[in-house]
mmCIF file of C-alpha atoms and ligand atoms in Angstrom:
data_model
loop_
_atom_site.group_PDB
_atom_site.id
_atom_site.type_symbol
_atom_site.label_atom_id
_atom_site.label_comp_id
_atom_site.label_asym_id
_atom_site.label_seq_id
_atom_site.Cartn_x
_atom_site.Cartn_y
_atom_site.Cartn_z
ATOM 1 C CA MET A 1 -92.964 -94.334 40.788
ATOM 2 C CA PRO A 2 -95.308 -94.164 37.754
ATOM 3 C CA HIS A 3 -94.391 -96.123 34.612
ATOM 4 C CA THR A 4 -94.801 -93.236 32.165
ATOM 5 C CA THR A 5 -92.131 -90.574 31.921
ATOM 6 C CA ARG A 6 -93.717 -87.491 33.454
ATOM 7 C CA LEU A 7 -92.710 -83.837 33.325
ATOM 8 C CA LEU A 8 -93.495 -81.122 35.871
ATOM 9 C CA PHE A 9 -93.811 -77.457 34.842
ATOM 10 C CA LEU A 10 -93.282 -74.626 37.338
ATOM 11 C CA ALA A 11 -92.704 -70.888 37.334
ATOM 12 C CA GLY A 12 -90.488 -68.934 39.690
ATOM 13 C CA SER A 13 -93.190 -66.277 40.081
ATOM 14 C CA ALA A 14 -96.553 -66.598 41.801
ATOM 15 C CA ARG A 15 -97.899 -63.344 40.351
ATOM 16 C CA GLU A 16 -101.361 -63.685 38.867
ATOM 17 C CA GLY A 17 -100.451 -62.154 35.496
ATOM 18 C CA SER A 18 -96.950 -63.678 35.497
ATOM 19 C CA LEU A 19 -95.260 -63.889 32.097
ATOM 20 C CA ASN A 20 -93.255 -66.841 33.392
ATOM 21 C CA LYS A 21 -96.406 -68.688 34.433
ATOM 22 C CA ARG A 22 -97.559 -68.143 30.859
ATOM 23 C CA LEU A 23 -94.299 -69.615 29.575
ATOM 24 C CA ALA A 24 -94.548 -72.595 31.952
ATOM 25 C CA LYS A 25 -98.159 -73.201 30.878
ATOM 26 C CA LEU A 26 -97.244 -73.004 27.209
ATOM 27 C CA ALA A 27 -94.371 -75.467 27.725
ATOM 28 C CA HIS A 28 -96.811 -77.758 29.578
ATOM 29 C CA ASP A 29 -99.328 -77.513 26.718
ATOM 30 C CA VAL A 30 -96.597 -78.235 24.171
ATOM 31 C CA ALA A 31 -95.649 -81.368 26.135
ATOM 32 C CA GLU A 32 -99.253 -82.576 26.282
ATOM 33 C CA ALA A 33 -99.736 -81.888 22.567
ATOM 34 C CA ASN A 34 -96.734 -84.156 21.939
ATOM 35 C CA GLY A 35 -98.164 -87.001 24.013
ATOM 36 C CA ILE A 36 -95.922 -86.346 27.020
ATOM 37 C CA ALA A 37 -97.512 -86.755 30.476
ATOM 38 C CA ALA A 38 -97.293 -83.315 32.054
ATOM 39 C CA THR A 39 -98.320 -81.491 35.238
ATOM 40 C CA LEU A 40 -98.526 -77.722 35.663
ATOM 41 C CA ALA A 41 -98.022 -76.547 39.245
ATOM 42 C CA ASP A 42 -97.948 -73.118 40.878
ATOM 43 C CA ILE A 43 -95.344 -72.611 43.596
ATOM 44 C CA GLY A 44 -97.675 -69.953 44.978
ATOM 45 C CA ASP A 45 -99.788 -72.890 46.154
ATOM 46 C CA TYR A 46 -96.853 -73.967 48.365
ATOM 47 C CA PRO A 47 -96.194 -70.877 50.516
ATOM 48 C CA MET A 48 -93.246 -71.115 52.907
ATOM 49 C CA PRO A 49 -91.776 -68.661 55.431
ATOM 50 C CA ILE A 50 -88.435 -67.092 54.593
ATOM 51 C CA TYR A 51 -85.761 -69.643 55.516
ATOM 52 C CA ASP A 52 -84.423 -69.122 58.998
ATOM 53 C CA GLY A 53 -82.158 -71.529 60.848
ATOM 54 C CA ASP A 54 -83.966 -70.996 64.160
ATOM 55 C CA THR A 55 -87.344 -71.771 62.556
ATOM 56 C CA GLU A 56 -85.828 -74.910 61.067
ATOM 57 C CA ALA A 57 -84.338 -75.952 64.421
ATOM 58 C CA LYS A 58 -87.696 -75.454 66.161
ATOM 59 C CA GLU A 59 -90.148 -76.679 63.555
ATOM 60 C CA GLY A 60 -88.195 -78.383 60.780
ATOM 61 C CA PRO A 61 -88.907 -77.633 57.107
ATOM 62 C CA PRO A 62 -92.475 -76.489 56.315
ATOM 63 C CA GLU A 63 -95.005 -79.085 55.222
ATOM 64 C CA ASN A 64 -95.205 -77.362 51.814
ATOM 65 C CA ALA A 65 -91.506 -78.089 51.208
ATOM 66 C CA ARG A 66 -92.256 -81.791 51.753
ATOM 67 C CA LYS A 67 -95.340 -81.568 49.521
ATOM 68 C CA LEU A 68 -93.475 -79.938 46.646
ATOM 69 C CA LYS A 69 -90.659 -82.476 47.016
ATOM 70 C CA ALA A 70 -93.250 -85.269 46.869
ATOM 71 C CA LEU A 71 -94.724 -83.730 43.722
ATOM 72 C CA MET A 72 -91.270 -83.576 42.103
ATOM 73 C CA GLU A 73 -90.660 -87.194 43.077
ATOM 74 C CA VAL A 74 -93.493 -88.448 40.874
ATOM 75 C CA HIS A 75 -92.017 -86.640 37.860
ATOM 76 C CA HIS A 76 -88.808 -87.424 36.019
ATOM 77 C CA GLY A 77 -88.101 -84.044 34.460
ATOM 78 C CA VAL A 78 -88.849 -80.500 35.617
ATOM 79 C CA PHE A 79 -89.148 -77.328 33.533
ATOM 80 C CA ILE A 80 -88.779 -74.074 35.456
ATOM 81 C CA ALA A 81 -89.596 -70.689 33.905
ATOM 82 C CA MET A 82 -88.182 -67.941 36.095
ATOM 83 C CA PRO A 83 -88.068 -64.143 35.857
ATOM 84 C CA GLU A 84 -84.775 -62.425 36.501
ATOM 85 C CA TYR A 85 -84.733 -60.215 39.596
ATOM 86 C CA ASN A 86 -81.735 -57.888 39.652
ATOM 87 C CA ALA A 87 -79.807 -60.306 37.460
ATOM 88 C CA SER A 88 -80.472 -63.236 39.767
ATOM 89 C CA VAL A 89 -82.923 -65.835 41.086
ATOM 90 C CA THR A 90 -86.311 -64.684 42.430
ATOM 91 C CA PRO A 91 -86.458 -64.837 46.237
ATOM 92 C CA LEU A 92 -89.614 -66.955 45.952
ATOM 93 C CA LEU A 93 -87.896 -69.697 43.966
ATOM 94 C CA LYS A 94 -84.625 -69.516 45.906
ATOM 95 C CA ASN A 95 -86.466 -69.765 49.227
ATOM 96 C CA THR A 96 -88.538 -72.680 47.934
ATOM 97 C CA LEU A 97 -85.416 -74.520 46.743
ATOM 98 C CA ASP A 98 -83.560 -73.704 49.978
ATOM 99 C CA TRP A 99 -86.332 -75.199 52.114
ATOM 100 C CA MET A 100 -86.670 -78.235 49.839
ATOM 101 C CA SER A 101 -82.930 -78.817 50.177
ATOM 102 C CA ARG A 102 -83.417 -79.061 53.962
ATOM 103 C CA VAL A 103 -86.001 -81.850 53.834
ATOM 104 C CA LYS A 104 -84.229 -84.926 55.173
ATOM 105 C CA VAL A 105 -85.620 -88.430 54.885
ATOM 106 C CA GLU A 106 -83.980 -91.275 56.764
ATOM 107 C CA GLY A 107 -82.178 -93.622 54.423
ATOM 108 C CA GLU A 108 -82.334 -91.157 51.505
ATOM 109 C CA PRO A 109 -79.118 -89.503 50.265
ATOM 110 C CA PRO A 110 -79.088 -85.687 50.671
ATOM 111 C CA LEU A 111 -80.642 -83.769 47.770
ATOM 112 C CA ALA A 112 -81.807 -87.020 46.149
ATOM 113 C CA VAL A 113 -84.887 -85.381 44.627
ATOM 114 C CA PHE A 114 -82.665 -82.980 42.676
ATOM 115 C CA LYS A 115 -79.929 -85.468 41.824
ATOM 116 C CA THR A 116 -82.229 -88.095 40.331
ATOM 117 C CA ARG A 117 -84.150 -86.025 37.803
ATOM 118 C CA VAL A 118 -83.353 -83.670 34.955
ATOM 119 C CA PHE A 119 -84.204 -79.981 34.675
ATOM 120 C CA ALA A 120 -84.651 -77.474 31.863
ATOM 121 C CA LEU A 121 -84.908 -73.725 32.293
ATOM 122 C CA GLY A 122 -86.728 -70.863 30.639
ATOM 123 C CA ALA A 123 -87.199 -67.172 31.341
ATOM 124 C CA ALA A 124 -89.525 -64.426 30.212
ATOM 125 C CA SER A 125 -88.838 -60.749 30.771
ATOM 126 C CA PRO A 126 -90.306 -57.516 29.464
ATOM 127 C CA GLY A 127 -86.680 -56.409 29.010
ATOM 128 C CA GLY A 128 -84.345 -57.041 26.127
ATOM 129 C CA PHE A 129 -82.103 -59.691 27.696
ATOM 130 C CA GLY A 130 -84.905 -62.174 28.346
ATOM 131 C CA GLY A 131 -83.676 -63.006 31.839
ATOM 132 C CA VAL A 132 -80.461 -64.731 30.771
ATOM 133 C CA ARG A 133 -78.517 -63.496 33.805
ATOM 134 C CA GLY A 134 -81.131 -64.882 36.184
ATOM 135 C CA LEU A 135 -80.945 -68.275 34.502
ATOM 136 C CA THR A 136 -77.168 -68.295 34.826
ATOM 137 C CA ALA A 137 -77.600 -67.729 38.581
ATOM 138 C CA LEU A 138 -80.338 -70.365 38.797
ATOM 139 C CA ARG A 139 -78.140 -72.816 36.911
ATOM 140 C CA GLN A 140 -75.391 -72.268 39.487
ATOM 141 C CA THR A 141 -77.786 -72.926 42.382
ATOM 142 C CA MET A 142 -79.258 -76.000 40.736
ATOM 143 C CA GLU A 143 -76.043 -77.555 39.474
ATOM 144 C CA LEU A 144 -73.481 -76.588 42.119
ATOM 145 C CA GLY A 145 -75.793 -76.200 45.107
ATOM 146 C CA LEU A 146 -78.333 -78.952 44.558
ATOM 147 C CA GLY A 147 -76.379 -81.343 42.350
ATOM 148 C CA ALA A 148 -79.017 -81.278 39.619
ATOM 149 C CA LEU A 149 -78.508 -82.142 35.986
ATOM 150 C CA VAL A 150 -79.647 -79.045 34.052
ATOM 151 C CA LEU A 151 -79.864 -79.271 30.277
ATOM 152 C CA PRO A 152 -77.836 -76.698 28.327
ATOM 153 C CA ASP A 153 -80.935 -76.044 26.186
ATOM 154 C CA GLN A 154 -82.992 -73.134 27.495
ATOM 155 C CA ILE A 155 -85.532 -70.633 26.213
ATOM 156 C CA LEU A 156 -85.359 -66.886 26.760
ATOM 157 C CA VAL A 157 -88.340 -64.734 25.889
ATOM 158 C CA ALA A 158 -87.320 -61.073 25.680
ATOM 159 C CA ARG A 159 -89.949 -58.290 25.447
ATOM 160 C CA ALA A 160 -92.284 -60.921 26.837
ATOM 161 C CA ASN A 161 -95.211 -58.563 27.421
ATOM 162 C CA GLU A 162 -95.588 -58.431 23.617
ATOM 163 C CA ALA A 163 -94.388 -61.968 22.829
ATOM 164 C CA PHE A 164 -97.570 -64.005 23.440
ATOM 165 C CA ASP A 165 -100.652 -64.043 21.224
ATOM 166 C CA ASP A 166 -104.251 -64.315 22.468
ATOM 167 C CA HIS A 167 -103.987 -68.133 22.586
ATOM 168 C CA GLY A 168 -100.918 -67.985 24.822
ATOM 169 C CA HIS A 169 -98.589 -69.065 22.009
ATOM 170 C CA LEU A 170 -95.341 -67.285 21.210
ATOM 171 C CA LYS A 171 -95.889 -65.079 18.164
ATOM 172 C CA ASP A 172 -92.389 -65.752 16.868
ATOM 173 C CA LYS A 173 -92.306 -69.137 15.094
ATOM 174 C CA GLY A 174 -88.594 -69.589 15.756
ATOM 175 C CA GLN A 175 -89.218 -69.121 19.501
ATOM 176 C CA MET A 176 -92.132 -71.561 19.380
ATOM 177 C CA ASP A 177 -89.892 -74.125 17.649
ATOM 178 C CA LEU A 178 -87.192 -73.560 20.260
ATOM 179 C CA LEU A 179 -89.677 -74.133 23.086
ATOM 180 C CA LYS A 180 -90.837 -77.385 21.452
ATOM 181 C CA ALA A 181 -87.201 -78.490 21.086
ATOM 182 C CA VAL A 182 -86.455 -77.743 24.759
ATOM 183 C CA VAL A 183 -89.526 -79.683 25.926
ATOM 184 C CA GLN A 184 -88.732 -82.651 23.684
ATOM 185 C CA ARG A 185 -85.100 -82.688 24.799
ATOM 186 C CA LEU A 186 -86.243 -82.602 28.436
ATOM 187 C CA ALA A 187 -88.656 -85.484 27.833
ATOM 188 C CA ARG A 188 -85.951 -87.587 26.160
ATOM 189 C CA ALA A 189 -83.396 -86.859 28.894
ATOM 190 C CA ALA A 190 -85.988 -87.574 31.607
ATOM 191 C CA HIS A 191 -86.779 -90.884 29.927
ATOM 192 C CA VAL A 192 -83.097 -91.869 29.886
ATOM 193 C CA MET A 193 -82.578 -90.701 33.476
ATOM 194 C CA ARG A 194 -85.638 -92.631 34.593
ATOM 195 C CA GLY A 195 -84.313 -95.762 32.914
ATOM 196 C CA ALA A 196 -81.011 -95.325 34.754
ATOM 197 C CA GLU A 197 -82.762 -94.795 38.101
ATOM 198 C CA ASP A 198 -85.065 -97.784 37.558
ATOM 199 C CA GLY A 199 -82.012 -99.892 36.704
ATOM 200 C CA ALA A 200 -83.343 -100.499 33.163
HETATM 201 C C1 FMN B 301 -87.235 -56.727 42.215
HETATM 202 C C2 FMN B 301 -87.286 -56.846 40.711
HETATM 203 C C3 FMN B 301 -86.121 -56.919 40.007
HETATM 204 C C4 FMN B 301 -86.140 -57.062 38.610
HETATM 205 N N1 FMN B 301 -84.957 -57.187 37.933
HETATM 206 C C5 FMN B 301 -84.979 -57.462 36.610
HETATM 207 C C6 FMN B 301 -83.770 -57.755 35.918
HETATM 208 O O1 FMN B 301 -82.688 -57.772 36.474
HETATM 209 N N2 FMN B 301 -83.857 -58.054 34.602
HETATM 210 C C7 FMN B 301 -85.058 -58.090 33.933
HETATM 211 O O2 FMN B 301 -85.075 -58.382 32.744
HETATM 212 N N3 FMN B 301 -86.222 -57.803 34.572
HETATM 213 C C8 FMN B 301 -86.206 -57.507 35.880
HETATM 214 N N4 FMN B 301 -87.370 -57.254 36.552
HETATM 215 C C9 FMN B 301 -88.618 -57.187 35.791
HETATM 216 C C10 FMN B 301 -89.258 -58.559 35.696
HETATM 217 O O3 FMN B 301 -88.630 -59.306 34.675
HETATM 218 C C11 FMN B 301 -90.732 -58.388 35.372
HETATM 219 O O4 FMN B 301 -91.380 -57.744 36.461
HETATM 220 C C12 FMN B 301 -91.399 -59.705 35.075
HETATM 221 O O5 FMN B 301 -92.657 -59.472 34.494
HETATM 222 C C13 FMN B 301 -91.554 -60.559 36.340
HETATM 223 O O6 FMN B 301 -91.878 -61.864 35.981
HETATM 224 P P1 FMN B 301 -93.373 -62.408 36.028
HETATM 225 O O7 FMN B 301 -94.145 -61.627 34.970
HETATM 226 O O8 FMN B 301 -93.245 -63.851 35.658
HETATM 227 O O9 FMN B 301 -93.931 -62.188 37.394
HETATM 228 C C14 FMN B 301 -87.374 -57.084 37.921
HETATM 229 C C15 FMN B 301 -88.572 -56.992 38.668
HETATM 230 C C16 FMN B 301 -88.528 -56.888 40.031
HETATM 231 C C17 FMN B 301 -89.823 -56.823 40.809
#
Protein backbone atom coordinates (compact mmCIF):
# COMPACT_ATOMS: atom_id res chain seq x y z
CA MET A 1 0.00 0.00 0.00
CA PRO A 2 1.56 3.37 -0.97
CA HIS A 3 2.32 5.90 1.78
CA THR A 4 0.58 8.87 0.14
CA THR A 5 -3.18 9.13 0.22
CA ARG A 6 -4.26 8.47 -3.35
CA LEU A 7 -7.56 9.09 -5.12
CA LEU A 8 -8.96 7.25 -8.14
CA PHE A 9 -11.32 8.96 -10.60
CA LEU A 10 -13.72 6.97 -12.79
CA ALA A 11 -16.78 7.55 -14.94
CA GLY A 12 -19.75 5.24 -15.33
CA SER A 13 -19.73 5.81 -19.10
CA ALA A 14 -17.14 4.66 -21.62
CA ARG A 15 -18.49 6.88 -24.41
CA GLU A 16 -15.80 8.85 -26.19
CA GLY A 17 -17.50 12.24 -25.76
CA SER A 18 -18.89 11.36 -22.32
CA LEU A 19 -19.90 14.32 -20.16
CA ASN A 20 -19.23 12.19 -17.09
CA LYS A 21 -15.71 11.39 -18.26
CA ARG A 22 -15.25 15.15 -18.54
CA LEU A 23 -16.50 15.56 -14.97
CA ALA A 24 -14.23 12.77 -13.70
CA LYS A 25 -11.24 14.32 -15.51
CA LEU A 26 -12.00 17.75 -14.10
CA ALA A 27 -12.28 16.31 -10.57
CA HIS A 28 -8.95 14.52 -11.15
CA ASP A 29 -7.33 17.76 -12.34
CA VAL A 30 -8.72 19.63 -9.33
CA ALA A 31 -7.19 17.00 -7.03
CA GLU A 32 -3.79 17.26 -8.72
CA ALA A 33 -3.91 21.06 -8.60
CA ASN A 34 -4.41 20.74 -4.83
CA GLY A 35 -1.40 18.47 -4.39
CA ILE A 36 -3.47 15.29 -4.05
CA ALA A 37 -2.09 12.14 -5.72
CA ALA A 38 -4.69 11.20 -8.31
CA THR A 39 -5.29 8.62 -11.05
CA LEU A 40 -7.82 8.93 -13.87
CA ALA A 41 -9.03 5.58 -15.22
CA ASP A 42 -11.53 4.61 -17.91
CA ILE A 43 -13.75 1.62 -17.14
CA GLY A 44 -14.00 1.17 -20.90
CA ASP A 45 -10.43 -0.14 -20.65
CA TYR A 46 -11.76 -2.98 -18.45
CA PRO A 47 -14.43 -4.62 -20.63
CA MET A 48 -16.36 -7.48 -19.04
CA PRO A 49 -19.16 -9.73 -20.33
CA ILE A 50 -22.62 -9.21 -18.89
CA TYR A 51 -22.70 -11.03 -15.54
CA ASP A 52 -24.04 -14.53 -15.85
CA GLY A 53 -23.94 -17.15 -13.11
CA ASP A 54 -23.07 -19.95 -15.54
CA THR A 55 -20.13 -17.96 -16.94
CA GLU A 56 -18.96 -17.34 -13.38
CA ALA A 57 -19.30 -21.04 -12.48
CA LYS A 58 -17.30 -22.06 -15.57
CA GLU A 59 -14.68 -19.33 -15.77
CA GLY A 60 -14.83 -17.29 -12.57
CA PRO A 61 -14.83 -13.47 -12.66
CA PRO A 62 -13.12 -11.89 -15.70
CA GLU A 63 -9.48 -10.87 -15.40
CA ASN A 64 -10.54 -7.22 -15.86
CA ALA A 65 -12.63 -7.40 -12.67
CA ARG A 66 -9.48 -8.47 -10.79
CA LYS A 67 -7.44 -5.74 -12.51
CA LEU A 68 -9.89 -2.98 -11.62
CA LYS A 69 -10.08 -4.28 -8.05
CA ALA A 70 -6.27 -4.20 -7.89
CA LEU A 71 -6.30 -0.62 -9.17
CA MET A 72 -8.83 0.39 -6.49
CA GLU A 73 -6.70 -1.32 -3.85
CA VAL A 74 -3.80 1.07 -4.40
CA HIS A 75 -6.10 4.07 -3.86
CA HIS A 76 -7.79 5.16 -0.66
CA GLY A 77 -10.68 7.16 -2.09
CA VAL A 78 -12.67 6.81 -5.31
CA PHE A 79 -14.69 9.45 -7.16
CA ILE A 80 -17.28 8.12 -9.60
CA ALA A 81 -19.09 10.37 -12.08
CA MET A 82 -22.05 8.50 -13.53
CA PRO A 83 -24.82 9.40 -15.98
CA GLU A 84 -28.37 8.53 -15.04
CA TYR A 85 -29.99 5.92 -17.29
CA ASN A 86 -33.75 5.78 -16.83
CA ALA A 87 -33.38 7.13 -13.31
CA SER A 88 -30.85 4.48 -12.34
CA VAL A 89 -27.29 3.15 -12.59
CA THR A 90 -25.73 2.64 -16.04
CA PRO A 91 -25.54 -1.05 -16.98
CA LEU A 92 -21.82 -0.62 -17.64
CA LEU A 93 -21.07 0.52 -14.10
CA LYS A 94 -23.52 -1.89 -12.45
CA ASN A 95 -22.07 -4.84 -14.38
CA THR A 96 -18.53 -3.76 -13.49
CA LEU A 97 -19.42 -3.47 -9.79
CA ASP A 98 -21.33 -6.78 -9.88
CA TRP A 99 -18.33 -8.64 -11.30
CA MET A 100 -15.92 -6.93 -8.90
CA SER A 101 -18.15 -8.00 -6.01
CA ARG A 102 -17.66 -11.63 -7.12
CA VAL A 103 -13.86 -11.57 -6.97
CA LYS A 104 -12.94 -13.72 -3.99
CA VAL A 105 -9.47 -13.84 -2.49
CA GLU A 106 -8.63 -16.46 0.11
CA GLY A 107 -8.22 -14.92 3.54
CA GLU A 108 -9.83 -11.63 2.48
CA PRO A 109 -13.26 -10.68 3.87
CA PRO A 110 -15.99 -10.38 1.19
CA LEU A 111 -16.23 -6.96 -0.46
CA ALA A 112 -13.09 -5.78 1.36
CA VAL A 113 -12.07 -3.48 -1.50
CA PHE A 114 -15.33 -1.54 -1.12
CA LYS A 115 -15.49 -1.63 2.67
CA THR A 116 -11.99 -0.27 3.25
CA ARG A 117 -12.08 2.88 1.15
CA VAL A 118 -14.29 5.93 0.80
CA PHE A 119 -16.31 7.02 -2.23
CA ALA A 120 -17.75 10.27 -3.55
CA LEU A 121 -20.23 10.58 -6.38
CA GLY A 122 -20.96 13.01 -9.18
CA ALA A 123 -23.25 13.08 -12.19
CA ALA A 124 -23.55 15.07 -15.38
CA SER A 125 -26.65 15.08 -17.55
CA PRO A 126 -27.89 17.18 -20.44
CA GLY A 127 -31.23 17.20 -18.59
CA GLY A 128 -32.41 19.47 -15.83
CA PHE A 129 -32.12 17.09 -12.87
CA GLY A 130 -28.39 16.49 -13.27
CA GLY A 131 -28.69 12.75 -12.73
CA VAL A 132 -29.73 12.92 -9.08
CA ARG A 133 -32.00 9.87 -9.34
CA GLY A 134 -29.19 7.76 -10.78
CA LEU A 135 -26.90 8.75 -7.92
CA THR A 136 -29.56 7.78 -5.39
CA ALA A 137 -29.68 4.32 -7.01
CA LEU A 138 -25.88 4.10 -7.15
CA ARG A 139 -25.68 5.11 -3.50
CA GLN A 140 -28.03 2.24 -2.62
CA THR A 141 -25.89 -0.27 -4.54
CA MET A 142 -22.66 1.02 -3.05
CA GLU A 143 -23.82 1.41 0.54
CA LEU A 144 -26.33 -1.42 0.98
CA GLY A 145 -25.00 -3.84 -1.62
CA LEU A 146 -21.25 -3.37 -1.36
CA GLY A 147 -20.92 -2.00 2.17
CA ALA A 148 -19.08 1.11 0.99
CA LEU A 149 -18.80 4.38 2.83
CA VAL A 150 -20.18 7.01 0.42
CA LEU A 151 -19.84 10.66 1.37
CA PRO A 152 -23.08 12.67 1.50
CA ASP A 153 -21.34 15.39 -0.55
CA GLN A 154 -21.96 15.00 -4.27
CA ILE A 155 -21.93 17.13 -7.41
CA LEU A 156 -24.72 17.25 -9.98
CA VAL A 157 -24.13 19.00 -13.28
CA ALA A 158 -27.45 19.69 -15.02
CA ARG A 159 -27.56 20.87 -18.67
CA ALA A 160 -24.06 19.45 -18.83
CA ASN A 161 -23.68 19.81 -22.59
CA GLU A 162 -23.47 23.58 -21.99
CA ALA A 163 -21.81 23.50 -18.56
CA PHE A 164 -18.12 23.08 -19.51
CA ASP A 165 -15.91 25.75 -21.06
CA ASP A 166 -13.18 25.11 -23.66
CA HIS A 167 -10.66 24.26 -20.90
CA GLY A 168 -12.95 21.60 -19.45
CA HIS A 169 -13.81 23.73 -16.41
CA LEU A 170 -17.35 24.27 -15.19
CA LYS A 171 -18.51 27.71 -16.31
CA ASP A 172 -20.49 28.24 -13.12
CA LYS A 173 -18.13 29.33 -10.31
CA GLY A 174 -20.43 27.97 -7.62
CA GLN A 175 -20.35 24.54 -9.30
CA MET A 176 -16.57 24.71 -9.61
CA ASP A 177 -16.32 25.54 -5.89
CA LEU A 178 -18.64 22.65 -5.07
CA LEU A 179 -16.50 20.24 -7.09
CA LYS A 180 -13.37 21.43 -5.27
CA ALA A 181 -15.15 20.96 -1.92
CA VAL A 182 -16.23 17.41 -2.83
CA VAL A 183 -12.70 16.46 -3.91
CA GLN A 184 -11.14 17.95 -0.79
CA ARG A 185 -13.68 16.24 1.46
CA LEU A 186 -12.96 12.93 -0.29
CA ALA A 187 -9.21 13.41 0.16
CA ARG A 188 -9.62 14.19 3.87
CA ALA A 189 -11.95 11.23 4.45
CA ALA A 190 -9.64 8.92 2.48
CA HIS A 191 -6.72 10.08 4.61
CA VAL A 192 -8.62 9.31 7.83
CA MET A 193 -9.84 5.96 6.49
CA ARG A 194 -6.32 5.05 5.42
CA GLY A 195 -5.03 5.88 8.89
CA ALA A 196 -7.68 3.61 10.40
CA GLU A 197 -6.85 0.77 8.00
CA ASP A 198 -3.10 1.15 8.59
CA GLY A 199 -3.75 1.07 12.34
CA ALA A 200 -2.35 4.62 12.72
C1 LIG B 1 -30.72 4.45 -22.04
C2 LIG B 1 -30.58 5.89 -21.62
C3 LIG B 1 -31.35 6.36 -20.60
C4 LIG B 1 -31.22 7.69 -20.16
N1 LIG B 1 -31.96 8.12 -19.09
C5 LIG B 1 -31.74 9.35 -18.59
C6 LIG B 1 -32.38 9.76 -17.39
O1 LIG B 1 -33.14 9.04 -16.77
N2 LIG B 1 -32.10 11.00 -16.92
C7 LIG B 1 -31.22 11.85 -17.55
O2 LIG B 1 -30.99 12.95 -17.07
N3 LIG B 1 -30.61 11.48 -18.71
C8 LIG B 1 -30.84 10.26 -19.22
N4 LIG B 1 -30.20 9.86 -20.37
C9 LIG B 1 -29.36 10.82 -21.08
C10 LIG B 1 -27.94 10.78 -20.56
O3 LIG B 1 -27.85 11.52 -19.37
C11 LIG B 1 -27.02 11.37 -21.61
O4 LIG B 1 -27.03 10.55 -22.77
C12 LIG B 1 -25.61 11.54 -21.10
O5 LIG B 1 -24.89 12.36 -21.98
C13 LIG B 1 -24.91 10.18 -20.94
O6 LIG B 1 -23.75 10.35 -20.18
P1 LIG B 1 -22.31 10.46 -20.85
O7 LIG B 1 -22.31 11.76 -21.65
O8 LIG B 1 -21.38 10.54 -19.69
O9 LIG B 1 -22.09 9.27 -21.73
C14 LIG B 1 -30.33 8.56 -20.83
C15 LIG B 1 -29.56 8.06 -21.90
C16 LIG B 1 -29.67 6.75 -22.28
C17 LIG B 1 -28.81 6.24 -23.41
